[in-house]
Coordinates of C-alpha atoms in Angstrom, one line a residue:
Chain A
X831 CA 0.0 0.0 0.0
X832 CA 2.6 2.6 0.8
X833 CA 4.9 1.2 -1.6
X834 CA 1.9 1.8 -4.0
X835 CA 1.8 5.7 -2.9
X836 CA 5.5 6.4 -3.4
X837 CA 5.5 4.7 -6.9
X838 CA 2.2 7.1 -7.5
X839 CA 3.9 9.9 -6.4
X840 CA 7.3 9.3 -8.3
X841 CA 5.5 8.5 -12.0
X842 CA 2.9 11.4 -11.4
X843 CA 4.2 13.8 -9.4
X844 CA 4.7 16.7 -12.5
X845 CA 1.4 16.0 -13.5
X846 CA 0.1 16.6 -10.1
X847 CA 2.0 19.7 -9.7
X848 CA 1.8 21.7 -13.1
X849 CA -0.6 19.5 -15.6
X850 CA 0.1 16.8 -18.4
X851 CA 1.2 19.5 -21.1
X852 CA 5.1 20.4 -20.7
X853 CA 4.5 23.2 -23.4
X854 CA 0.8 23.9 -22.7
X855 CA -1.7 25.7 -20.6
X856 CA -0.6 24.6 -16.7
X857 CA -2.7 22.4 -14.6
X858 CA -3.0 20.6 -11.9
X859 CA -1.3 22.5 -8.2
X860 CA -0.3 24.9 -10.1
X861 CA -3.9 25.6 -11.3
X862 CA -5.7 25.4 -8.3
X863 CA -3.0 27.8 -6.4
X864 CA -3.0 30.4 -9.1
X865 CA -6.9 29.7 -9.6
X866 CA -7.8 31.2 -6.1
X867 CA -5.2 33.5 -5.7
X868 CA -6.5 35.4 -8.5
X869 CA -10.4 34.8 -7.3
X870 CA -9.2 36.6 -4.1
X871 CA -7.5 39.1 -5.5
X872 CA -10.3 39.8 -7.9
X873 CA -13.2 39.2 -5.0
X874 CA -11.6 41.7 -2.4
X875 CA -12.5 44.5 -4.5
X876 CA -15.9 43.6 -5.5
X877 CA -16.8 42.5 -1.4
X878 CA -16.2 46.0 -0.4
X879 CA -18.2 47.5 -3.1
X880 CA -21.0 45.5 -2.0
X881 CA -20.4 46.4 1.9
X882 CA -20.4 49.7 0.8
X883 CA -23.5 49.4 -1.5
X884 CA -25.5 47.3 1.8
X885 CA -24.8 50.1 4.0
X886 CA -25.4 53.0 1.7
X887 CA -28.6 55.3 2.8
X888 CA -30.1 54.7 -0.9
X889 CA -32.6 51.6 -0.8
X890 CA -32.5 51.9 -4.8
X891 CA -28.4 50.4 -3.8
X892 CA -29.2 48.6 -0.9
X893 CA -32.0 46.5 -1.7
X894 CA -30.4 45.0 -5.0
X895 CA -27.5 44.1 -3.8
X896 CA -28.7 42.6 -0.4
X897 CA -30.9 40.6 -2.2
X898 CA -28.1 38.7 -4.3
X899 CA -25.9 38.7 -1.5
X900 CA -28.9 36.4 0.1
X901 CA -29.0 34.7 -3.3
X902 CA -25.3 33.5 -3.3
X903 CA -25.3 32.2 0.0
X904 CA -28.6 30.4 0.1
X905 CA -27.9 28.6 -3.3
X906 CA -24.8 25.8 -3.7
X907 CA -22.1 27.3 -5.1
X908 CA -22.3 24.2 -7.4
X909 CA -25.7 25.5 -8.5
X910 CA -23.7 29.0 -9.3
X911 CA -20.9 27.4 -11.2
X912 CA -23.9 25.2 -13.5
X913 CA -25.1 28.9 -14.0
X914 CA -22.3 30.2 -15.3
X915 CA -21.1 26.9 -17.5
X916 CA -24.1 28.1 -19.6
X917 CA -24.7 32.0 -19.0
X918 CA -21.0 32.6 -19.8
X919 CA -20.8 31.8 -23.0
X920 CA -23.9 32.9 -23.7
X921 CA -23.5 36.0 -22.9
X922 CA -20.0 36.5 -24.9
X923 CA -21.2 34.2 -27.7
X924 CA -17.5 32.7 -27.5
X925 CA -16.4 29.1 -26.5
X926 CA -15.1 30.1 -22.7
X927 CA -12.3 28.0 -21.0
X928 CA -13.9 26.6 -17.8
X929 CA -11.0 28.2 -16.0
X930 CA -12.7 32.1 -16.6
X931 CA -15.7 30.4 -15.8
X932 CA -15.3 29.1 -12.5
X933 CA -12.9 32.5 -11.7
X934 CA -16.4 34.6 -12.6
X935 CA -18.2 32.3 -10.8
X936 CA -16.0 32.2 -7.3
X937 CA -15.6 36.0 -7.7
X938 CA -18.9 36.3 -7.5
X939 CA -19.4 34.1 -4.7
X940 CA -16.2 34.4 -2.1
X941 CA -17.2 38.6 -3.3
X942 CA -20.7 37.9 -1.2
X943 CA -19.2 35.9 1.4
X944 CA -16.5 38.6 1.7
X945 CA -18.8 41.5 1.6
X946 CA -20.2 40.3 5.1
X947 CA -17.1 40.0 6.6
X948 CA -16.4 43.8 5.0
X949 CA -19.7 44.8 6.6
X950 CA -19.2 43.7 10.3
X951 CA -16.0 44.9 9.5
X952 CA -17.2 48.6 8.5
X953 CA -20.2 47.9 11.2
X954 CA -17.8 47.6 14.2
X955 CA -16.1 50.8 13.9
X956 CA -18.8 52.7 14.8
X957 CA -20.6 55.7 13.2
X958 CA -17.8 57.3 15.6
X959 CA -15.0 57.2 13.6
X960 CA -17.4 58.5 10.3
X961 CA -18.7 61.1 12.4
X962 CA -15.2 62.4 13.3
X963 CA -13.6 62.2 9.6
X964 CA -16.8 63.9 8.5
X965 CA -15.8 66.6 11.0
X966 CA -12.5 67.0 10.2
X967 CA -13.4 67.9 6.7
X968 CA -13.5 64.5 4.8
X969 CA -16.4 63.8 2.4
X970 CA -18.2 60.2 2.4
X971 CA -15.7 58.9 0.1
X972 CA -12.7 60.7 1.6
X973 CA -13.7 59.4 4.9
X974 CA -14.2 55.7 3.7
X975 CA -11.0 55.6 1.9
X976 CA -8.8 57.1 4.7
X977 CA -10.3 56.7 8.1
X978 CA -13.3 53.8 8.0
X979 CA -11.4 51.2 5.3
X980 CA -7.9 51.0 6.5
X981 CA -9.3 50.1 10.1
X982 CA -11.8 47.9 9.0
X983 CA -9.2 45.9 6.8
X984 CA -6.6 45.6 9.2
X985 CA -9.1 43.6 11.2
X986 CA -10.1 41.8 8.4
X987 CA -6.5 40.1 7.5
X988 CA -7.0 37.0 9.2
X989 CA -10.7 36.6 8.0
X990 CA -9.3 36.8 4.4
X991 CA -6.1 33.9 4.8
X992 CA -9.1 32.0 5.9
X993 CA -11.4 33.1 2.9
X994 CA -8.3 32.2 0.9
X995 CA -8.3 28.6 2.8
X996 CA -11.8 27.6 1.6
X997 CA -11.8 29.7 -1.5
X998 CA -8.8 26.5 -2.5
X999 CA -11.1 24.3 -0.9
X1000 CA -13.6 25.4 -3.3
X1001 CA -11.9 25.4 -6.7
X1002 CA -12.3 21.2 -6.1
X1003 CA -15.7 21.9 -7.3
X1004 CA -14.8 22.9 -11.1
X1005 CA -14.1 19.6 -11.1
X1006 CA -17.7 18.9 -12.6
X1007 CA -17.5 21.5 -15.5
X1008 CA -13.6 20.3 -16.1
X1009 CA -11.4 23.1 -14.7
X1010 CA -7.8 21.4 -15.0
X1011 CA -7.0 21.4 -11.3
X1012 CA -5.5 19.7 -8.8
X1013 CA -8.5 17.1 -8.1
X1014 CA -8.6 17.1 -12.1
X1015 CA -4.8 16.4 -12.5
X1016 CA -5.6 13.3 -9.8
X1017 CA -8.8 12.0 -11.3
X1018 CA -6.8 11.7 -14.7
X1019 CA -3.8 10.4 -12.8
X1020 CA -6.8 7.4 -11.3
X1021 CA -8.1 6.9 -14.6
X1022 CA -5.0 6.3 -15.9
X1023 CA -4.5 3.5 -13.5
X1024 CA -7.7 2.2 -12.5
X1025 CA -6.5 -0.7 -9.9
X1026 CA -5.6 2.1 -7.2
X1027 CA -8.2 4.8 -6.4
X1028 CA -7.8 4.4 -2.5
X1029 CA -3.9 5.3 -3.0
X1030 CA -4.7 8.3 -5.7
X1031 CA -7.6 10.2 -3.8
X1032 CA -5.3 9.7 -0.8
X1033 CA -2.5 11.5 -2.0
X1034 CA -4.8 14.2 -2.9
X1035 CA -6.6 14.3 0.3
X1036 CA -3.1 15.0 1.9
X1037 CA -2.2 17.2 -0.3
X1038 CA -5.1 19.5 0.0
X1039 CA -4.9 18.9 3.8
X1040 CA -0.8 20.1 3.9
X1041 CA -1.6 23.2 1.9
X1042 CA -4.8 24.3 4.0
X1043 CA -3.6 23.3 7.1
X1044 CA -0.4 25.5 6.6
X1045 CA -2.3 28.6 5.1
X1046 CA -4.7 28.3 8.5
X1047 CA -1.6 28.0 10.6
X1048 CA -0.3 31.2 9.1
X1049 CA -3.7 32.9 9.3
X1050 CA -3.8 31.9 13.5
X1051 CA -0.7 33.6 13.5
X1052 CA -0.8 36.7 11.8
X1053 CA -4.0 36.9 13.9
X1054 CA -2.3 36.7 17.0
X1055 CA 0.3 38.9 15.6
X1056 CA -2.6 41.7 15.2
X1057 CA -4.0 40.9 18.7
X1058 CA -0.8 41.8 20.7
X1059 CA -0.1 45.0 18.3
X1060 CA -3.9 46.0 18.9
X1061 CA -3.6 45.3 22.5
X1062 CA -1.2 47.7 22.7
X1063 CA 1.1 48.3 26.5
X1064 CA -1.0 45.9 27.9
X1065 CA 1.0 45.3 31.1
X1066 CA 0.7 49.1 31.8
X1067 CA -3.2 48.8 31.7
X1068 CA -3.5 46.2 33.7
X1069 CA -1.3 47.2 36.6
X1070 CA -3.4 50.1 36.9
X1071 CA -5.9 48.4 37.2
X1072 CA -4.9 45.8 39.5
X1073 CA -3.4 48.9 42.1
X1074 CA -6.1 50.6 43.0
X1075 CA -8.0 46.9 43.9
X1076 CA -4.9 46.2 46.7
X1077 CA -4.7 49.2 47.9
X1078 CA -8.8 49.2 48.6
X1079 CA -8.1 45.8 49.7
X1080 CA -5.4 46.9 52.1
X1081 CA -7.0 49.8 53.7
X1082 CA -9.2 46.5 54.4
Chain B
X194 CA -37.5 25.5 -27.7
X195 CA -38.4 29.0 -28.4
X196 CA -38.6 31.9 -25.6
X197 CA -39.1 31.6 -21.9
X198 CA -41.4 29.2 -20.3
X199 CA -41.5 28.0 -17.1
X200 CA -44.8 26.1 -17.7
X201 CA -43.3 23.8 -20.5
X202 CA -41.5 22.0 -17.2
X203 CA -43.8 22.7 -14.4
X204 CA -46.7 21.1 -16.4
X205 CA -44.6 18.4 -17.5
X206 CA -45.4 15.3 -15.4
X207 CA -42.3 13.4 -16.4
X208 CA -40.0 16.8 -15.3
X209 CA -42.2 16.5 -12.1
X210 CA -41.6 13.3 -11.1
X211 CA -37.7 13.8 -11.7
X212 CA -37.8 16.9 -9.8
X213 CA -39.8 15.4 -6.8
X214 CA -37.5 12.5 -6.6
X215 CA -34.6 14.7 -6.7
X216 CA -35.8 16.9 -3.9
X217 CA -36.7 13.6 -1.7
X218 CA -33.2 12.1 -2.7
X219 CA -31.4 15.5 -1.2
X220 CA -33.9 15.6 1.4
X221 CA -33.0 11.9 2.3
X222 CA -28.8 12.6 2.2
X223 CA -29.3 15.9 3.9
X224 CA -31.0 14.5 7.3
X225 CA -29.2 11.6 7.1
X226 CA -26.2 13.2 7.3
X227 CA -27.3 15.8 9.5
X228 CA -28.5 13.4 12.0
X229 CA -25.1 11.2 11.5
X230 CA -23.1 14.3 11.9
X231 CA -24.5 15.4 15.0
X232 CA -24.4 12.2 16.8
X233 CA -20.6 12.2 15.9
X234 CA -20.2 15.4 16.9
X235 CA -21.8 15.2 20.1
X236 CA -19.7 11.8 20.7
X237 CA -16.3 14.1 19.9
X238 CA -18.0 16.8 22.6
X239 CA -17.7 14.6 24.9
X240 CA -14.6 12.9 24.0
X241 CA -13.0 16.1 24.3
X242 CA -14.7 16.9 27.5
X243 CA -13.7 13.7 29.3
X244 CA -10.5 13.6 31.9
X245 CA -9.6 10.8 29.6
X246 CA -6.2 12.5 28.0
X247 CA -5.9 10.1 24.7
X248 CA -9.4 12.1 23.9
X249 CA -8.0 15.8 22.7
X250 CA -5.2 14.9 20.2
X251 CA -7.7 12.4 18.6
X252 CA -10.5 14.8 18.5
X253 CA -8.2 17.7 17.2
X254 CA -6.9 15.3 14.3
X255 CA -10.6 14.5 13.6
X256 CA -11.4 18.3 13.0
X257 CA -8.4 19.2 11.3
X258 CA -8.5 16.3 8.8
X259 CA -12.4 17.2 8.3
X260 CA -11.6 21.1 8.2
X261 CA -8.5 21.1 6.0
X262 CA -9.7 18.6 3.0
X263 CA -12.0 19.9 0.7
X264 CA -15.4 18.3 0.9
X265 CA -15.1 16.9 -2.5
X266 CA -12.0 14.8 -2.1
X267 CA -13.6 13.6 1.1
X268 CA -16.3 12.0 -0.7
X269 CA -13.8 11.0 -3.8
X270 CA -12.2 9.2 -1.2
X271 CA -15.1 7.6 0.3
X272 CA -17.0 6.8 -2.8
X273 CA -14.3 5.4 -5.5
X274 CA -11.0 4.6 -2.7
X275 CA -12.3 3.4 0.5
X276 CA -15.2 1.4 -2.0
X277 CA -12.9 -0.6 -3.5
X278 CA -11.0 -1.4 -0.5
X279 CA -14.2 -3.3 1.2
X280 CA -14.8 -7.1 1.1
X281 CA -16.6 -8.2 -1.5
X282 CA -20.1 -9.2 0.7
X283 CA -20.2 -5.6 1.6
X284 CA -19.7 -3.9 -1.7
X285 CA -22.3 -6.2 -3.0
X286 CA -24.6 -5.4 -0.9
X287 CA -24.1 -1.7 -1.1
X288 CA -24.5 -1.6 -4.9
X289 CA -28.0 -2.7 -4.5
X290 CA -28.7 -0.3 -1.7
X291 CA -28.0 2.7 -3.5
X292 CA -24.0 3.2 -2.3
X293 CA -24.0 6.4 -4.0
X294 CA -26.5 7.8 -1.5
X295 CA -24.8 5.9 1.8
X296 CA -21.9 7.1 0.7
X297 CA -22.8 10.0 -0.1
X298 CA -24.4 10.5 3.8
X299 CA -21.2 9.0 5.0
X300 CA -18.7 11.3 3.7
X301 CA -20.7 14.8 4.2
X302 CA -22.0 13.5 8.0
X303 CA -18.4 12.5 8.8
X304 CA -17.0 16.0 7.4
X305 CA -20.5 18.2 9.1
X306 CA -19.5 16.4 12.6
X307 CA -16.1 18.2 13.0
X308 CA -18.3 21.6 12.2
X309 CA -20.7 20.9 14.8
X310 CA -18.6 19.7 17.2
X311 CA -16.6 22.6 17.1
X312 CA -19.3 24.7 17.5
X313 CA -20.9 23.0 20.2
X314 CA -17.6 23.0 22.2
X315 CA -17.1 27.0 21.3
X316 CA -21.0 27.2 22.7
X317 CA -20.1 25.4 26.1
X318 CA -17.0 27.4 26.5
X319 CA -18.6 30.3 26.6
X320 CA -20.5 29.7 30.0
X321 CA -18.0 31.5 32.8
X322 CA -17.1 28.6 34.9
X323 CA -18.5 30.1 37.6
X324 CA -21.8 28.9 36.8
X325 CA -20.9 25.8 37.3
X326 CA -19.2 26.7 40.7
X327 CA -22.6 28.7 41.3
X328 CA -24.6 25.2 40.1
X329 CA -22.5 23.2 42.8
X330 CA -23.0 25.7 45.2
X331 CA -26.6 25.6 45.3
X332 CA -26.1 22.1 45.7
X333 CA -26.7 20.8 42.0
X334 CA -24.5 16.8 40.9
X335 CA -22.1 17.6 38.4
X336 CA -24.9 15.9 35.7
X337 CA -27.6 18.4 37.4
X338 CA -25.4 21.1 36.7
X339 CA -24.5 20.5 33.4
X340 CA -28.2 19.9 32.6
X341 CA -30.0 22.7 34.0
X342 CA -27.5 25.1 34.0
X343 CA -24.6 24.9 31.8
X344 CA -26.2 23.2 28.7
X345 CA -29.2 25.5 28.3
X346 CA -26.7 28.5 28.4
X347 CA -24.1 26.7 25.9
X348 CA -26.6 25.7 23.2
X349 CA -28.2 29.0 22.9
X350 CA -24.6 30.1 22.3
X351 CA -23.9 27.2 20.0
X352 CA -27.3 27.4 18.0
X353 CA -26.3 30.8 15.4
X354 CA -23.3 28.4 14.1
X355 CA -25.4 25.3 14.6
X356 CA -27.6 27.0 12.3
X357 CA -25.1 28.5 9.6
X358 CA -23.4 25.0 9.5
X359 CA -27.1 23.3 9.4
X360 CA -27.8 25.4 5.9
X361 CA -24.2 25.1 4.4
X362 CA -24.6 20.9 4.7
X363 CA -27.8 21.3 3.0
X364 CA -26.3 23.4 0.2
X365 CA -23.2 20.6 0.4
X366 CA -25.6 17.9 -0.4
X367 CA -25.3 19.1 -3.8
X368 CA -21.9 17.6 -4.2
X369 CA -23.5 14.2 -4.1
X370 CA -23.8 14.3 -7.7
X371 CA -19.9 14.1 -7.8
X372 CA -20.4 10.3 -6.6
X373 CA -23.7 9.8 -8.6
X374 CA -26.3 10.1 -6.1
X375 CA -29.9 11.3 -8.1
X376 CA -30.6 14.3 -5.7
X377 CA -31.8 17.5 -6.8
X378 CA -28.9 18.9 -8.8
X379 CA -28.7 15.7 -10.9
X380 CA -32.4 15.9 -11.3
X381 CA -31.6 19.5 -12.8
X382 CA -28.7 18.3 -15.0
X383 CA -30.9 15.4 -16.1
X384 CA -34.0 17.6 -17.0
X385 CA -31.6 20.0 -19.2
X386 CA -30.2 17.6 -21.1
X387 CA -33.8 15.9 -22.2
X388 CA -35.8 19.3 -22.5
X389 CA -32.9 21.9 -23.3
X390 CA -34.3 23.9 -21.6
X391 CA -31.3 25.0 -19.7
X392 CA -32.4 28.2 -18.1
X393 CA -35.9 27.4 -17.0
X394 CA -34.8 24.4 -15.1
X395 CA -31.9 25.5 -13.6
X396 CA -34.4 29.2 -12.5
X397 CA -36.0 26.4 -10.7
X398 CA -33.4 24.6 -9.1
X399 CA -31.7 27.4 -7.5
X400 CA -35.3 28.7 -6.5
X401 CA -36.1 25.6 -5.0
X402 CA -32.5 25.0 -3.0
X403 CA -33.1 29.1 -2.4
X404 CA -36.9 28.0 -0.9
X405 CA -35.3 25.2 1.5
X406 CA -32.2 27.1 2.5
X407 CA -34.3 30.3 3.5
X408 CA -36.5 27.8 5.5
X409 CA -34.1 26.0 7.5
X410 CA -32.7 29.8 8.3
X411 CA -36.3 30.7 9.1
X412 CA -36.5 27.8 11.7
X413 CA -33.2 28.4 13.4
X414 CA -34.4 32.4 13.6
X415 CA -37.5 30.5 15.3
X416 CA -35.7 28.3 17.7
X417 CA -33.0 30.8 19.1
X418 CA -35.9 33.5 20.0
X419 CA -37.7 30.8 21.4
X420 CA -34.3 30.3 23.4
X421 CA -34.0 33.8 24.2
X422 CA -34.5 34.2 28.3
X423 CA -35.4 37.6 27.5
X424 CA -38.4 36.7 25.4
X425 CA -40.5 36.0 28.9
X426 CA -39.4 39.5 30.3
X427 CA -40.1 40.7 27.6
X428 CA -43.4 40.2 26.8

């Protein structure tokens, strides 16, 4: 059995990392990786335009959007990417690689699961913080862009490495319209030898696991990181407070 | 095939039946697996709750593995690796009970429990322990405790995820079709390719999944007012 695994991982390991064409389009890791790193990248963006369209004061903006907000997350996101296998292409009349398609499609959906987190974000500040920038001079967008956004976000860094985390964990589903990624590469890789599916799909369950469970490790820490910097002199703060209590105690 | 029509399916009693078996298939894999995921998780709970040390790192290797492997490649594995490693006598017998639906129950229960065990633990945590010091101090056992005063606290905590987790399995019941199972997604698929008519079915299909998800939101809403110890003050 394990004898099995090495040997699957010696023949097939360039296959599993970058796709079966040396001179071709990549696949496989590669795909997956570059897949939801762009999907982020591309859904960051778009979440805080539809934070910023939920909490705007003009129903004819709010109302829209909150409603397909709702949409994406009450429908599968396999439902969304069967949407756009056929809307695509209809709409652009062109034969689409299913790559594009499942990048529109996850934009789309990591964009509304993002936009929440952008909202509670925004949310937690306070109307505070938009009162004072308003008083300092700064207009809505002025106020957004220096004072509310750069707060909210820096809170929002470990939310996002673990948006990244399930946004990878995702791209496994454009396996049913074809998307040449990893759990594509391994499928081929089992078809190819048909007497060892347990081995294949294991490899590929560790491999998912080693590259989530090291993003998540990363995210914990960078959030730990932003705790103590947020926390600020804490010893200071609580020896004051801690004073005051003995001395009450001792005049006991 | 000319225009929109919603009608040309609805009316259809063949698209009917295919839908209403669909529906009861992912009905039938999503409470199944619900109900297998939270007796697993309620099993790790207390696994991780018990003085017994061997407990945590087991648990903690559970939820990770569950947490950290997409949900797909979990049921890959189930359904074409750990298939084929079964005795013969068993495999038999699980291609004539529909496999593709056990399997299908087994791999998202399995993957749900480390959710809702998590969040059940995360619930329970969030009790001070000085309620249970308070409990014992009014003379409560440690099971009296737990039951009248720690547990109601923890699972109002625990229900918001409960719920969130409760409407993301049901949306993950769609992945079934990976494996083969006829539930609602394949009924869709199915439907399109006989009537091509690709954007009236699928209108449907997210409408109903949209119909069901919105419910099972509606009911949690329902069960953590009921919960609410402010709701009798209140009114």
């Amino acid at each position: 059995m394990i004898q099995d695994v090495i040997n699957i991982i010696h023949d097939y390991w360039l296959l599993l990392l970058i796709g079966q064409y040396p001179n071709g389009p990549l696949g496989g890791l590669a795909n997956t990786l570059i897949l939801s790193a762009l999907a982020i990248a591309l859904a960051f963006p778009v979440s805080i335009l539809l934070a910023m369209a939920r909490l705007s004061k003009w129903a004819v903006l709010r109302w829209p959007v909150t409603g397909l907000v709702y949409i994406t997350r009450g429908v599968p996101l396999l439902m969304l990417i069967l949407w756009s296998y056929f809307l695509v292409p209809l709409w652009t009349g062109a034969d689409v690689p299913s790559f594009l398609i499942m990048l529109v499609t996850l934009v789309i959906y990591e964009g509304a699961f993002l936009s929440e987190v952008v909202r509670a974000g925004i949310v937690s500040l306070g109307q505070g913080q938009m009162d004072a920038a308003r008083a300092l001079g700064h207009s809505y967008i002025g106020a957004m862009r220096f004072v509310i956004l750069p707060q909210a976000l820096y809170n929002m860094i470990p939310s996002m490495i673990s948006t990244f985390v399930s946004t990878i964990k995702d791209t496994t589903l454009g396996y049913v319209i074809n998307v040449p990624d990893l759990t594509f590469a391994a499928s081929q890789v089992n078809n190819q030898l048909l007497s060892q599916p347990f081995q294949v799909f294991f490899i590929l369950a560790v491999a998912y696991y080693l590259l989530c469970w090291s993003l998540t490790h990363i995210a914990n820490t960078v959030e730990k990181r932003i705790a103590r910097r947020r926390a600020g002199p804490s010893k200071v703060r609580l020896r004051t407070d801690v004073l005051p209590l003995k001395t009450f105690t001792e005049q006991l | 095939m000319s225009g929109f029509d919603l009608s040309a399916i609805l009316s259809n009693p063949d698209y009917q039946a295919m839908l209403l078996q669909g529906i009861e298939m992912t009905f039938v894999i999503y409470i199944g697996s619900w109900l297998l995921a939270m007796t697993l998780a309620i099993l790790l709970f207390a696994l991780r709750m018990s003085p017994l040390r061997v407990g945590d790192p087991i648990v903690k290797a559970y939820v990770s593995y569950h947490r950290n492997v997409p949900t797909l490649v979990q049921l890959m594995l189930w359904y074409f690796g750990i298939y084929s490693l079964m005795p013969q006598g068993i495999t038999d017998w699980l291609a004539n009970h529909n496999a593709e639906a056990i399997f299908a129950v087994i791999g998202l229960g399995l993957c749900q429990a480390a959710y809702f065990s998590e969040d059940l633990r995360s619930g329970l945590r969030s009790v001070s322990p000085g309620q249970m010091e308070a409990a014992k101090a009014l003379g409560h056992g440690y099971l009296s405790a737990m039951r009248f005063v720690i547990m109601p606290q923890g699972l109002r905590n625990a229900l918001p995820p409960l719920i969130n987790h409760s409407v993301s399995l049901f949306k993950n019941s769609s992945l079934a079709i990976v494996v083969g199972a006829s539930e609602l997604t394949h009924a869709v698929k199915e439907i399109d390719n006989v009537s091509f008519r690709t954007f009236e079915i699928y209108l449907i299909g997210t409408v109903i999944y949209l119909f069901f998800s919105l419910i099972i939101m509606a009911l949690g809403a329902f069960l953590s007012m009921r919960s609410d110890p402010m709701r009798r003050a209140r009114a």
